[in-house]
mmCIF file of C-alpha atoms in Angstrom:
data_model
loop_
_atom_site.group_PDB
_atom_site.id
_atom_site.type_symbol
_atom_site.label_atom_id
_atom_site.label_comp_id
_atom_site.label_asym_id
_atom_site.label_seq_id
_atom_site.Cartn_x
_atom_site.Cartn_y
_atom_site.Cartn_z
ATOM 1 C CA MET A 1034 70.892 6.147 -16.195
ATOM 2 C CA GLY A 1035 74.031 4.621 -17.699
ATOM 3 C CA CYS A 1036 74.205 5.950 -21.293
ATOM 4 C CA PHE A 1037 76.076 4.198 -24.107
ATOM 5 C CA ALA A 1038 77.945 5.295 -26.795
ATOM 6 C CA SER A 1039 79.067 3.184 -29.868
ATOM 7 C CA THR A 1040 81.645 3.574 -32.570
ATOM 8 C CA PRO A 1041 80.991 2.427 -36.145
ATOM 9 C CA LYS A 1042 82.851 -0.640 -37.266
ATOM 10 C CA ASP A 1043 84.375 1.344 -40.489
ATOM 11 C CA SER A 1044 85.690 4.596 -37.888
ATOM 12 C CA GLY A 1045 88.973 3.680 -36.195
ATOM 13 C CA GLY A 1046 90.413 0.151 -36.673
ATOM 14 C CA ASN A 1047 90.747 -0.569 -33.094
ATOM 15 C CA ARG A 1048 89.210 -4.245 -34.081
ATOM 16 C CA ARG A 1049 91.927 -6.230 -35.199
ATOM 17 C CA LYS A 1050 90.940 -8.564 -37.999
ATOM 18 C CA PRO A 1051 93.813 -11.648 -38.453
ATOM 19 C CA THR A 1052 93.111 -13.575 -41.881
ATOM 20 C CA SER A 1053 93.638 -17.059 -40.027
ATOM 21 C CA ILE A 1054 92.971 -18.096 -36.650
ATOM 22 C CA GLY A 1055 94.757 -21.561 -37.182
ATOM 23 C CA GLU A 1056 93.358 -25.007 -35.892
ATOM 24 C CA VAL A 1057 90.241 -25.051 -34.297
ATOM 25 C CA SER A 1058 88.807 -27.819 -31.954
ATOM 26 C CA VAL A 1059 86.902 -25.082 -29.873
ATOM 27 C CA TYR A 1060 85.705 -22.104 -31.127
ATOM 28 C CA VAL A 1061 86.217 -18.909 -29.648
ATOM 29 C CA PRO A 1062 84.359 -15.671 -31.251
ATOM 30 C CA GLY A 1063 86.777 -13.124 -30.381
ATOM 31 C CA LEU A 1064 88.172 -11.597 -27.240
ATOM 32 C CA ARG A 1065 86.449 -8.465 -25.955
ATOM 33 C CA ILE A 1066 89.429 -5.956 -25.563
ATOM 34 C CA PRO A 1067 88.929 -3.329 -22.629
ATOM 35 C CA ARG A 1068 89.943 0.450 -23.726
ATOM 36 C CA PRO A 1069 91.713 2.426 -21.218
ATOM 37 C CA VAL A 1070 89.413 4.261 -18.498
ATOM 38 C CA GLU A 1071 89.976 7.459 -16.198
ATOM 39 C CA PHE A 1072 89.038 6.259 -12.838
ATOM 40 C CA LEU A 1073 91.123 9.331 -11.334
ATOM 41 C CA GLN A 1074 88.981 12.051 -13.270
ATOM 42 C CA SER A 1075 85.569 10.496 -12.549
ATOM 43 C CA LEU A 1076 86.319 9.545 -8.738
ATOM 44 C CA GLU A 1077 88.887 11.462 -7.011
ATOM 45 C CA ASP A 1078 86.091 13.504 -5.379
ATOM 46 C CA GLN A 1079 84.114 9.886 -4.493
ATOM 47 C CA LEU A 1080 86.434 7.683 -3.154
ATOM 48 C CA PRO A 1081 89.945 8.211 -1.190
ATOM 49 C CA LYS A 1082 92.967 8.239 -3.675
ATOM 50 C CA ASN A 1083 94.461 4.926 -2.792
ATOM 51 C CA LEU A 1084 91.464 2.830 -3.592
ATOM 52 C CA VAL A 1085 91.132 5.055 -6.872
ATOM 53 C CA GLU A 1086 94.792 4.347 -7.767
ATOM 54 C CA ARG A 1087 94.108 0.629 -6.764
ATOM 55 C CA LEU A 1088 91.436 0.146 -9.404
ATOM 56 C CA THR A 1089 93.362 2.142 -12.276
ATOM 57 C CA ALA A 1090 96.222 0.020 -11.594
ATOM 58 C CA LEU A 1091 94.432 -3.315 -11.818
ATOM 59 C CA ARG A 1092 92.253 -2.367 -14.686
ATOM 60 C CA THR A 1093 95.557 -1.248 -16.601
ATOM 61 C CA ARG A 1094 97.226 -4.442 -16.288
ATOM 62 C CA ILE A 1095 94.318 -5.994 -17.985
ATOM 63 C CA VAL A 1096 94.407 -3.648 -20.689
ATOM 64 C CA VAL A 1097 97.866 -4.113 -21.294
ATOM 65 C CA MET A 1098 97.671 -7.921 -21.439
ATOM 66 C CA ALA A 1099 94.678 -8.187 -23.386
ATOM 67 C CA ASN A 1100 95.825 -5.758 -26.418
ATOM 68 C CA GLN A 1101 98.980 -7.788 -26.456
ATOM 69 C CA GLU A 1102 96.751 -10.966 -26.624
ATOM 70 C CA GLY A 1103 94.863 -9.540 -29.340
ATOM 71 C CA PRO A 1104 91.275 -10.757 -30.048
ATOM 72 C CA THR A 1105 91.946 -14.489 -30.191
ATOM 73 C CA ILE A 1106 94.630 -16.939 -28.839
ATOM 74 C CA THR A 1107 94.805 -20.137 -30.825
ATOM 75 C CA ARG A 1108 98.266 -21.106 -32.184
ATOM 76 C CA THR A 1109 100.445 -21.411 -29.005
ATOM 77 C CA ARG A 1110 100.457 -21.600 -25.663
ATOM 78 C CA ARG A 1111 102.670 -18.807 -24.550
ATOM 79 C CA LYS A 1112 104.669 -18.447 -21.405
ATOM 80 C CA THR A 1113 105.604 -15.533 -19.374
ATOM 81 C CA GLN A 1114 108.831 -14.715 -18.170
ATOM 82 C CA HIS A 1115 107.800 -16.252 -14.648
ATOM 83 C CA GLY A 1116 106.912 -19.712 -16.431
ATOM 84 C CA GLY A 1117 102.727 -19.009 -16.246
ATOM 85 C CA SER A 1118 100.841 -18.730 -19.613
ATOM 86 C CA THR A 1119 99.462 -15.369 -20.883
ATOM 87 C CA LEU A 1120 95.820 -16.985 -20.774
ATOM 88 C CA SER A 1121 96.243 -18.096 -16.693
ATOM 89 C CA ASP A 1122 97.818 -14.665 -15.829
ATOM 90 C CA LEU A 1123 95.185 -12.632 -17.486
ATOM 91 C CA HIS A 1124 92.511 -14.583 -15.956
ATOM 92 C CA GLN A 1125 93.756 -13.960 -12.859
ATOM 93 C CA ALA A 1126 94.072 -10.496 -13.194
ATOM 94 C CA LEU A 1127 90.106 -10.487 -14.021
ATOM 95 C CA VAL A 1128 89.605 -12.389 -11.175
ATOM 96 C CA ASP A 1129 92.000 -9.987 -9.070
ATOM 97 C CA TYR A 1130 89.884 -7.084 -10.629
ATOM 98 C CA LEU A 1131 86.075 -8.226 -9.793
ATOM 99 C CA PRO A 1132 86.049 -7.889 -5.732
ATOM 100 C CA VAL A 1133 87.458 -4.422 -6.468
ATOM 101 C CA LEU A 1134 85.207 -3.077 -9.232
ATOM 102 C CA LEU A 1135 81.934 -4.580 -7.589
ATOM 103 C CA GLY A 1136 82.610 -2.201 -4.498
ATOM 104 C CA LEU A 1137 81.148 0.909 -6.747
ATOM 105 C CA THR A 1138 77.712 -1.386 -7.119
ATOM 106 C CA LYS A 1139 77.494 -2.004 -3.127
ATOM 107 C CA ASP A 1140 74.045 -1.081 -1.737
ATOM 108 C CA GLY A 1141 72.770 0.573 -5.397
ATOM 109 C CA SER A 1142 75.888 3.112 -4.827
ATOM 110 C CA HIS A 1143 75.689 5.911 -7.307
ATOM 111 C CA LEU A 1144 79.280 5.227 -7.878
ATOM 112 C CA GLN A 1145 78.095 2.633 -10.347
ATOM 113 C CA PHE A 1146 77.141 5.154 -12.651
ATOM 114 C CA LYS A 1147 80.259 7.650 -12.562
ATOM 115 C CA VAL A 1148 82.660 5.727 -14.452
ATOM 116 C CA GLN A 1149 82.434 5.310 -18.579
ATOM 117 C CA PHE A 1150 83.583 1.815 -19.574
ATOM 118 C CA ASN A 1151 84.725 1.179 -22.949
ATOM 119 C CA TRP A 1152 85.162 -2.176 -24.865
ATOM 120 C CA VAL A 1153 85.859 -3.477 -28.382
ATOM 121 C CA ASN A 1154 83.829 -6.489 -29.075
ATOM 122 C CA GLN A 1155 84.417 -8.751 -32.412
ATOM 123 C CA GLU A 1156 80.612 -9.870 -33.588
ATOM 124 C CA ASP A 1157 78.885 -6.478 -33.139
ATOM 125 C CA GLU A 1158 78.150 -4.292 -36.384
ATOM 126 C CA GLU A 1159 79.601 -1.322 -33.995
ATOM 127 C CA GLU A 1160 83.050 -1.757 -32.981
ATOM 128 C CA GLU A 1161 83.107 -0.063 -29.699
ATOM 129 C CA THR A 1162 80.441 0.346 -26.875
ATOM 130 C CA ALA A 1163 80.983 2.477 -24.247
ATOM 131 C CA MET A 1164 78.510 2.834 -21.046
ATOM 132 C CA SER A 1165 78.555 4.475 -18.065
ATOM 133 C CA ASN A 1166 77.310 1.441 -15.602
ATOM 134 C CA VAL A 1167 79.567 -0.646 -13.837
ATOM 135 C CA TRP A 1168 77.832 -3.704 -14.711
ATOM 136 C CA TYR A 1169 78.746 -3.557 -18.361
ATOM 137 C CA GLU A 1170 82.589 -3.804 -17.111
ATOM 138 C CA VAL A 1171 80.936 -6.760 -15.153
ATOM 139 C CA LEU A 1172 79.469 -8.374 -17.589
ATOM 140 C CA SER A 1173 82.513 -7.534 -20.193
ATOM 141 C CA VAL A 1174 85.012 -9.026 -17.499
ATOM 142 C CA LEU A 1175 82.809 -12.478 -17.100
ATOM 143 C CA HIS A 1176 82.616 -12.813 -20.976
ATOM 144 C CA LEU A 1177 86.453 -12.274 -21.299
ATOM 145 C CA MET A 1178 87.068 -14.791 -18.456
ATOM 146 C CA ALA A 1179 84.759 -17.480 -20.138
ATOM 147 C CA MET A 1180 86.548 -16.709 -23.738
ATOM 148 C CA LEU A 1181 90.232 -17.283 -22.008
ATOM 149 C CA GLN A 1182 88.806 -20.609 -20.399
ATOM 150 C CA MET A 1183 87.498 -21.351 -24.388
ATOM 151 C CA SER A 1184 90.995 -20.689 -25.659
ATOM 152 C CA GLN A 1185 92.515 -22.670 -22.928
ATOM 153 C CA ALA A 1186 90.576 -25.431 -23.964
ATOM 154 C CA ASN A 1187 91.198 -25.588 -27.456
ATOM 155 C CA LEU A 1188 94.743 -25.360 -26.746
ATOM 156 C CA LEU A 1189 94.242 -28.812 -24.735
ATOM 157 C CA LEU A 1190 92.645 -30.255 -27.464
ATOM 158 C CA LEU A 1191 94.984 -29.585 -30.344
ATOM 159 C CA PRO A 1192 96.661 -32.883 -31.030
ATOM 160 C CA ARG A 1193 100.234 -33.099 -30.939
ATOM 161 C CA GLY A 1194 102.782 -35.664 -31.717
ATOM 162 C CA PHE A 1195 104.344 -37.803 -29.109
ATOM 163 C CA SER A 1196 107.659 -39.023 -28.288
ATOM 164 C CA ASP A 1197 106.561 -42.500 -27.802
ATOM 165 C CA GLY A 1198 106.080 -43.616 -31.358
ATOM 166 C CA HIS A 1199 102.760 -42.754 -32.100
ATOM 167 C CA THR A 1200 102.594 -41.273 -35.711
ATOM 168 C CA HIS A 1201 99.220 -40.064 -35.545
ATOM 169 C CA PRO A 1202 98.823 -36.815 -33.320
ATOM 170 C CA LYS A 1203 96.639 -37.333 -30.198
ATOM 171 C CA VAL A 1204 95.099 -35.591 -27.480
ATOM 172 C CA SER A 1205 96.073 -37.422 -24.087
ATOM 173 C CA GLU A 1206 92.966 -38.711 -21.607
ATOM 174 C CA GLU A 1207 94.740 -35.928 -19.257
ATOM 175 C CA ASN A 1208 94.074 -32.973 -21.295
ATOM 176 C CA ARG A 1209 90.717 -34.435 -22.277
ATOM 177 C CA ARG A 1210 89.644 -34.615 -18.699
ATOM 178 C CA ALA A 1211 91.142 -31.323 -17.804
ATOM 179 C CA SER A 1212 89.128 -29.603 -20.962
ATOM 180 C CA ILE A 1213 85.808 -30.793 -19.442
ATOM 181 C CA ASP A 1214 86.453 -28.730 -15.870
ATOM 182 C CA ILE A 1215 87.618 -25.676 -18.145
ATOM 183 C CA PHE A 1216 84.274 -25.765 -20.168
ATOM 184 C CA LEU A 1217 82.203 -26.469 -17.023
ATOM 185 C CA LYS A 1218 83.744 -23.469 -15.522
ATOM 186 C CA ALA A 1219 83.339 -21.274 -18.435
ATOM 187 C CA ALA A 1220 79.718 -22.150 -18.591
ATOM 188 C CA GLY A 1221 79.652 -21.268 -14.869
ATOM 189 C CA TYR A 1222 80.715 -17.574 -15.665
ATOM 190 C CA LEU A 1223 78.139 -17.382 -18.656
ATOM 191 C CA ASP A 1224 75.612 -18.861 -16.731
ATOM 192 C CA CYS A 1225 76.320 -16.581 -13.935
ATOM 193 C CA ALA A 1226 76.191 -13.302 -16.556
ATOM 194 C CA VAL A 1227 72.676 -14.397 -17.881
ATOM 195 C CA LYS A 1228 71.194 -14.947 -14.402
ATOM 196 C CA HIS A 1229 72.401 -12.208 -12.010
ATOM 197 C CA VAL A 1230 74.026 -9.348 -13.919
ATOM 198 C CA LEU A 1231 71.980 -9.443 -17.012
ATOM 199 C CA PRO A 1232 69.039 -8.463 -14.824
ATOM 200 C CA GLN A 1233 70.937 -5.486 -13.614
ATOM 201 C CA PHE A 1234 69.947 -3.678 -17.185
ATOM 202 C CA SER A 1235 66.730 -2.237 -18.054
ATOM 203 C CA ALA A 1236 64.866 -3.704 -20.815
ATOM 204 C CA GLU A 1237 66.095 -0.523 -23.197
ATOM 205 C CA GLN A 1238 69.731 -0.986 -21.829
ATOM 206 C CA ARG A 1239 69.677 -4.725 -22.767
ATOM 207 C CA ARG A 1240 68.795 -4.006 -26.178
ATOM 208 C CA SER A 1241 71.542 -1.308 -26.476
ATOM 209 C CA LEU A 1242 74.411 -4.146 -25.750
ATOM 210 C CA PRO A 1243 76.584 -5.025 -28.414
ATOM 211 C CA VAL A 1244 75.476 -8.560 -30.006
ATOM 212 C CA ASP A 1245 77.981 -10.537 -28.201
ATOM 213 C CA LEU A 1246 76.753 -9.569 -24.739
ATOM 214 C CA ALA A 1247 73.064 -10.397 -25.826
ATOM 215 C CA GLU A 1248 71.643 -12.987 -23.834
ATOM 216 C CA GLY A 1249 70.929 -15.223 -26.761
ATOM 217 C CA VAL A 1250 74.697 -15.331 -27.361
ATOM 218 C CA LEU A 1251 75.857 -15.524 -23.594
ATOM 219 C CA ARG A 1252 73.227 -18.735 -23.428
ATOM 220 C CA ALA A 1253 74.251 -20.296 -26.681
ATOM 221 C CA LEU A 1254 78.380 -20.087 -25.553
ATOM 222 C CA CYS A 1255 77.238 -21.499 -22.290
ATOM 223 C CA LEU A 1256 75.398 -24.379 -23.950
ATOM 224 C CA GLN A 1257 78.619 -24.679 -26.571
ATOM 225 C CA ALA A 1258 80.637 -25.267 -23.722
ATOM 226 C CA LEU A 1259 78.445 -28.072 -21.917
ATOM 227 C CA GLY A 1260 78.234 -29.539 -25.507
ATOM 228 C CA GLN A 1261 81.911 -29.988 -26.234
ATOM 229 C CA GLY A 1262 82.291 -30.960 -22.610
ATOM 230 C CA VAL A 1263 79.917 -34.204 -23.732
ATOM 231 C CA ASP A 1264 81.490 -34.778 -26.697
ATOM 232 C CA ILE A 1265 84.738 -35.275 -24.710
ATOM 233 C CA GLN A 1266 83.087 -37.467 -22.386
ATOM 234 C CA LEU A 1267 81.587 -39.450 -25.685
ATOM 235 C CA GLY A 1268 85.130 -40.004 -26.871
ATOM 236 C CA MET A 1269 86.528 -41.265 -23.415
ATOM 237 C CA ALA A 1270 83.506 -43.545 -23.629
ATOM 238 C CA ILE A 1271 84.090 -44.676 -27.064
ATOM 239 C CA ASP A 1272 87.909 -45.629 -26.089
ATOM 240 C CA ASN A 1273 86.697 -47.664 -23.072
ATOM 241 C CA SER A 1274 85.644 -51.316 -23.793
ATOM 242 C CA LYS A 1275 83.608 -51.079 -20.933
ATOM 243 C CA ALA A 1276 81.066 -48.260 -21.662
ATOM 244 C CA THR A 1277 77.977 -49.740 -23.370
ATOM 245 C CA LEU A 1278 76.117 -48.899 -26.661
ATOM 246 C CA ALA A 1279 73.595 -47.641 -24.422
ATOM 247 C CA VAL A 1280 75.669 -45.149 -22.566
ATOM 248 C CA LYS A 1281 77.282 -44.047 -25.942
ATOM 249 C CA ARG A 1282 73.491 -43.429 -27.211
ATOM 250 C CA ARG A 1283 72.807 -41.612 -24.111
ATOM 251 C CA LEU A 1284 75.652 -38.978 -24.421
ATOM 252 C CA SER A 1285 75.390 -38.111 -28.334
ATOM 253 C CA CYS A 1286 71.582 -37.595 -27.628
ATOM 254 C CA GLU A 1287 72.433 -35.212 -24.837
ATOM 255 C CA MET A 1288 74.892 -33.881 -27.104
ATOM 256 C CA VAL A 1289 71.987 -33.226 -29.780
ATOM 257 C CA LYS A 1290 69.788 -31.210 -27.314
ATOM 258 C CA TYR A 1291 72.842 -28.895 -26.213
ATOM 259 C CA TRP A 1292 73.596 -28.021 -30.114
ATOM 260 C CA GLN A 1293 70.205 -27.387 -30.593
ATOM 261 C CA GLN A 1294 69.490 -25.162 -28.223
ATOM 262 C CA ALA A 1295 72.693 -23.226 -28.654
ATOM 263 C CA GLN A 1296 71.419 -22.989 -32.434
ATOM 264 C CA ASP A 1297 67.948 -21.784 -31.395
ATOM 265 C CA ASN A 1298 69.564 -19.347 -29.128
ATOM 266 C CA LEU A 1299 71.644 -17.338 -32.047
ATOM 267 C CA MET A 1300 68.772 -17.593 -34.380
ATOM 268 C CA ASN A 1301 67.394 -14.670 -35.028
ATOM 269 C CA LEU A 1302 70.450 -12.656 -33.856
ATOM 270 C CA PRO A 1303 72.154 -9.996 -36.041
ATOM 271 C CA LEU A 1304 75.538 -11.907 -36.123
ATOM 272 C CA ALA A 1305 76.522 -10.422 -39.681
ATOM 273 C CA ASN A 1306 80.251 -9.820 -39.719
ATOM 274 C CA GLY A 1307 82.910 -12.499 -39.976
ATOM 275 C CA TRP A 1308 83.517 -13.427 -36.232
ATOM 276 C CA GLY A 1309 79.494 -13.861 -35.582
ATOM 277 C CA GLU A 1310 78.886 -15.910 -38.809
ATOM 278 C CA LYS A 1311 81.983 -18.100 -37.981
ATOM 279 C CA HIS A 1312 80.220 -18.725 -34.585
ATOM 280 C CA ARG A 1313 76.896 -19.332 -36.411
ATOM 281 C CA LEU A 1314 78.373 -21.970 -38.524
ATOM 282 C CA PHE A 1315 80.328 -23.411 -36.145
ATOM 283 C CA VAL A 1316 76.998 -24.335 -33.930
ATOM 284 C CA LYS A 1317 75.582 -25.400 -37.318
ATOM 285 C CA TRP A 1318 78.312 -27.862 -37.931
ATOM 286 C CA LYS A 1319 78.562 -29.511 -34.587
ATOM 287 C CA TYR A 1320 74.707 -29.580 -34.310
ATOM 288 C CA VAL A 1321 74.927 -31.575 -37.420
ATOM 289 C CA GLU A 1322 77.724 -33.688 -36.252
ATOM 290 C CA ALA A 1323 75.979 -34.198 -33.063
ATOM 291 C CA LYS A 1324 73.006 -35.861 -34.544
ATOM 292 C CA ALA A 1325 75.237 -37.834 -37.083
ATOM 293 C CA ALA A 1326 76.745 -39.938 -33.778
ATOM 294 C CA ALA A 1327 72.970 -40.081 -32.017
ATOM 295 C CA TYR A 1328 71.418 -41.865 -35.059
ATOM 296 C CA TYR A 1329 74.705 -43.844 -35.335
ATOM 297 C CA TYR A 1330 74.195 -45.269 -31.976
ATOM 298 C CA HIS A 1331 70.561 -45.314 -32.112
ATOM 299 C CA GLY A 1332 70.939 -47.516 -35.357
ATOM 300 C CA LEU A 1333 73.166 -49.982 -33.496
ATOM 301 C CA ILE A 1334 70.985 -50.452 -30.736
ATOM 302 C CA LEU A 1335 67.799 -50.890 -32.817
ATOM 303 C CA ASP A 1336 69.517 -53.302 -34.857
ATOM 304 C CA GLU A 1337 70.106 -55.579 -32.105
ATOM 305 C CA GLY A 1338 66.026 -56.194 -31.792
ATOM 306 C CA ASN A 1339 64.930 -59.530 -33.508
ATOM 307 C CA THR A 1340 62.079 -58.085 -35.649
ATOM 308 C CA GLU A 1341 61.921 -56.817 -39.351
ATOM 309 C CA LYS A 1342 60.544 -53.547 -37.652
ATOM 310 C CA SER A 1343 63.382 -53.053 -35.617
ATOM 311 C CA HIS A 1344 66.023 -53.873 -38.574
ATOM 312 C CA GLY A 1345 63.990 -51.381 -40.614
ATOM 313 C CA MET A 1346 64.340 -48.633 -37.831
ATOM 314 C CA ALA A 1347 67.878 -49.686 -37.339
ATOM 315 C CA VAL A 1348 68.769 -49.151 -41.272
ATOM 316 C CA ALA A 1349 66.744 -45.875 -41.412
ATOM 317 C CA ALA A 1350 68.706 -44.380 -38.341
ATOM 318 C CA LEU A 1351 72.207 -45.648 -40.139
ATOM 319 C CA GLN A 1352 71.136 -43.848 -43.396
ATOM 320 C CA ALA A 1353 69.959 -40.869 -41.342
ATOM 321 C CA ALA A 1354 73.879 -40.927 -39.551
ATOM 322 C CA ASP A 1355 75.274 -41.438 -43.144
ATOM 323 C CA GLU A 1356 73.453 -38.436 -44.395
ATOM 324 C CA CYS A 1357 74.231 -36.238 -41.538
ATOM 325 C CA PHE A 1358 77.923 -36.962 -41.675
ATOM 326 C CA LYS A 1359 78.189 -36.214 -44.662
ATOM 327 C CA GLU A 1360 76.087 -32.902 -44.428
ATOM 328 C CA SER A 1361 78.440 -31.681 -41.258
ATOM 329 C CA LYS A 1362 81.587 -32.347 -43.469
ATOM 330 C CA LYS A 1363 80.184 -29.913 -46.171
ATOM 331 C CA ALA A 1364 79.164 -27.501 -42.822
ATOM 332 C CA SER A 1365 82.794 -28.009 -41.440
ATOM 333 C CA GLU A 1366 84.180 -26.905 -44.872
ATOM 334 C CA ALA A 1367 82.174 -23.677 -44.839
ATOM 335 C CA PHE A 1368 82.814 -22.781 -41.487
ATOM 336 C CA ASN A 1369 86.519 -23.157 -41.923
ATOM 337 C CA ALA A 1370 86.436 -20.996 -45.240
ATOM 338 C CA SER A 1371 84.595 -18.377 -43.617
ATOM 339 C CA SER A 1372 86.591 -15.609 -42.584
ATOM 340 C CA PRO A 1373 88.813 -15.631 -40.472
ATOM 341 C CA THR A 1374 90.257 -18.484 -42.086
ATOM 342 C CA SER A 1375 90.496 -21.980 -40.076
ATOM 343 C CA ARG A 1376 91.641 -25.406 -40.211
ATOM 344 C CA THR A 1377 90.217 -28.652 -38.728
ATOM 345 C CA PRO A 1378 92.913 -30.154 -36.499
ATOM 346 C CA PRO A 1379 93.668 -33.905 -36.696
ATOM 347 C CA LEU A 1380 91.159 -36.092 -35.656
ATOM 348 C CA PHE A 1381 90.702 -37.069 -32.307
ATOM 349 C CA GLY A 1382 88.061 -38.871 -30.058
ATOM 350 C CA THR A 1383 84.579 -38.825 -31.277
ATOM 351 C CA LEU A 1384 84.886 -37.339 -34.972
ATOM 352 C CA LYS A 1385 88.074 -39.850 -35.711
ATOM 353 C CA TYR A 1386 85.423 -43.140 -34.617
ATOM 354 C CA LEU A 1387 82.604 -41.859 -36.558
ATOM 355 C CA THR A 1388 84.642 -41.076 -39.626
ATOM 356 C CA GLU A 1389 85.871 -44.301 -39.684
ATOM 357 C CA LYS A 1390 82.665 -46.051 -38.657
ATOM 358 C CA ILE A 1391 79.497 -44.653 -39.900
ATOM 359 C CA PRO A 1392 80.124 -45.185 -43.975
ATOM 360 C CA LYS A 1393 81.517 -48.613 -43.017
ATOM 361 C CA ASP A 1394 78.413 -49.630 -41.108
ATOM 362 C CA THR A 1395 75.916 -47.841 -42.821
ATOM 363 C CA SER A 1396 76.940 -49.675 -46.294
ATOM 364 C CA SER A 1397 77.319 -52.753 -44.966
ATOM 365 C CA LYS A 1398 74.079 -52.545 -43.094
ATOM 366 C CA VAL A 1399 72.175 -51.592 -46.359
ATOM 367 C CA ARG A 1400 74.032 -54.310 -48.293
ATOM 368 C CA ILE A 1401 72.724 -57.099 -46.086
ATOM 369 C CA ASN A 1402 69.017 -55.981 -45.727
ATOM 370 C CA ARG A 1403 69.282 -54.965 -49.749
ATOM 371 C CA ASP A 1404 66.235 -57.857 -50.486
ATOM 372 C CA LEU A 1405 64.334 -57.025 -47.501
ATOM 373 C CA TYR A 1406 64.296 -53.361 -47.712
ATOM 374 C CA SER A 1407 63.862 -51.510 -50.711
ATOM 375 C CA TYR A 1408 65.243 -48.004 -51.355
ATOM 376 C CA GLU A 1409 62.171 -46.509 -50.403
ATOM 377 C CA LYS A 1410 61.980 -48.038 -46.880
ATOM 378 C CA ILE A 1411 66.052 -47.415 -45.914
ATOM 379 C CA MET A 1412 64.959 -43.513 -47.038
ATOM 380 C CA GLU A 1413 62.298 -43.204 -45.029
ATOM 381 C CA THR A 1414 61.903 -40.576 -42.328
ATOM 382 C CA ALA A 1415 64.337 -41.351 -39.405
ATOM 383 C CA PRO A 1416 63.067 -42.791 -36.079
ATOM 384 C CA THR A 1417 62.893 -40.284 -33.609
ATOM 385 C CA LEU A 1418 65.959 -39.981 -31.184
ATOM 386 C CA PRO A 1419 65.676 -40.657 -27.646
ATOM 387 C CA ASP A 1420 64.878 -37.679 -25.722
ATOM 388 C CA PHE A 1421 67.458 -37.759 -22.308
ATOM 389 C CA ALA A 1422 67.571 -35.081 -19.463
ATOM 390 C CA LEU A 1423 70.731 -33.090 -19.717
ATOM 391 C CA ALA A 1424 73.088 -34.414 -16.859
ATOM 392 C CA LEU A 1425 76.296 -31.793 -17.608
ATOM 393 C CA LYS A 1426 75.151 -28.378 -15.901
ATOM 394 C CA PRO A 1427 77.546 -25.691 -15.453
ATOM 395 C CA ASP A 1428 79.979 -25.060 -12.315
ATOM 396 C CA GLU A 1429 77.921 -22.508 -9.718
ATOM 397 C CA TYR A 1430 79.902 -19.556 -10.040
ATOM 398 C CA GLN A 1431 79.196 -16.295 -7.832
ATOM 399 C CA LEU A 1432 80.062 -13.266 -8.056
ATOM 400 C CA PRO A 1433 82.975 -12.238 -5.043
ATOM 401 C CA LEU A 1434 82.123 -10.439 -2.450
ATOM 402 C CA VAL A 1435 83.295 -6.731 -2.098
ATOM 403 C CA GLU A 1436 86.600 -6.523 -1.253
ATOM 404 C CA ALA A 1437 87.074 -4.521 2.306
ATOM 405 C CA SER A 1438 88.365 -1.539 1.075
#
């Protein structure tokens, strides 16, 4: 039960396609945009009129706000007339809607198949997908809640000028700490979607979901949020004089695993259009960038050894860091050039530090050891990175209890 209907990408122009999305620290592959729903027509003989009206009012508010924001929010943190942000207001509207919506699923209710829900997506070849299944609506709501959090994190992590005399734009420590909490919350929504909402669909229904709701994409977004959280932790460790090389190496190696797993989850998915291909390029960029950091710190620790072998492995690791760093710059350029175009904000944190240190330290070690190690030895296969357990986990988010009404 719960049939699908899809609208081809060239049929109606509901999908908005900005040519540029501005500065990007956190890539958000478009927001899902809900289309209006006829609750009254579908439920007037099934539920009390006041409850149908409440469902209608809650969802209409979401439709209006989401369509005002468009598929992506990147440039500014817009304020509402009451002083709140449009991001937080839309998020709150979704939070208010879920407990009432879930009432249609209670005890396997037949009502979950009575209403057709229609959403515009950004990554699938089909522009719109409609389904007469409340779990499709729940999945779409959780995806949108997560993407709003990621959008909020992007705004927090765009460096700004300060009035305290700093000429180089910075991201405050307060914003960096807040962004980690936001990443964990976004990951929690996506983790819940994978573990508790996708199992409500049959295998056939899951194959018919738009690609942005495919399990691989949801898992990749969850891992992206965790990977970016570790990136911020690493940047804060770099700024902390008490943080050891071992701590920095561990964080950078964990970051590699998050991004590698994210890339693996996207591997065989048909992310063919602009937003989807840009998503793939972002994950590739961040994966190679994470490897540059991991090889760099691994090389510094290996260089503390007193044997010729350890020095040789250190040089190989630093050389790998330099090669990965060069590759990450190419990947960044490819990401920004892909449609919709984007820009990398002023450097801060991990990337700013590595941009200054990797080329300098690599050339220094190669020059110092030139007499000991041939070019062939330096270019040998890089040493294996240490394997650490992943410490950062999604927040434990549970679907809300059904509203009493």
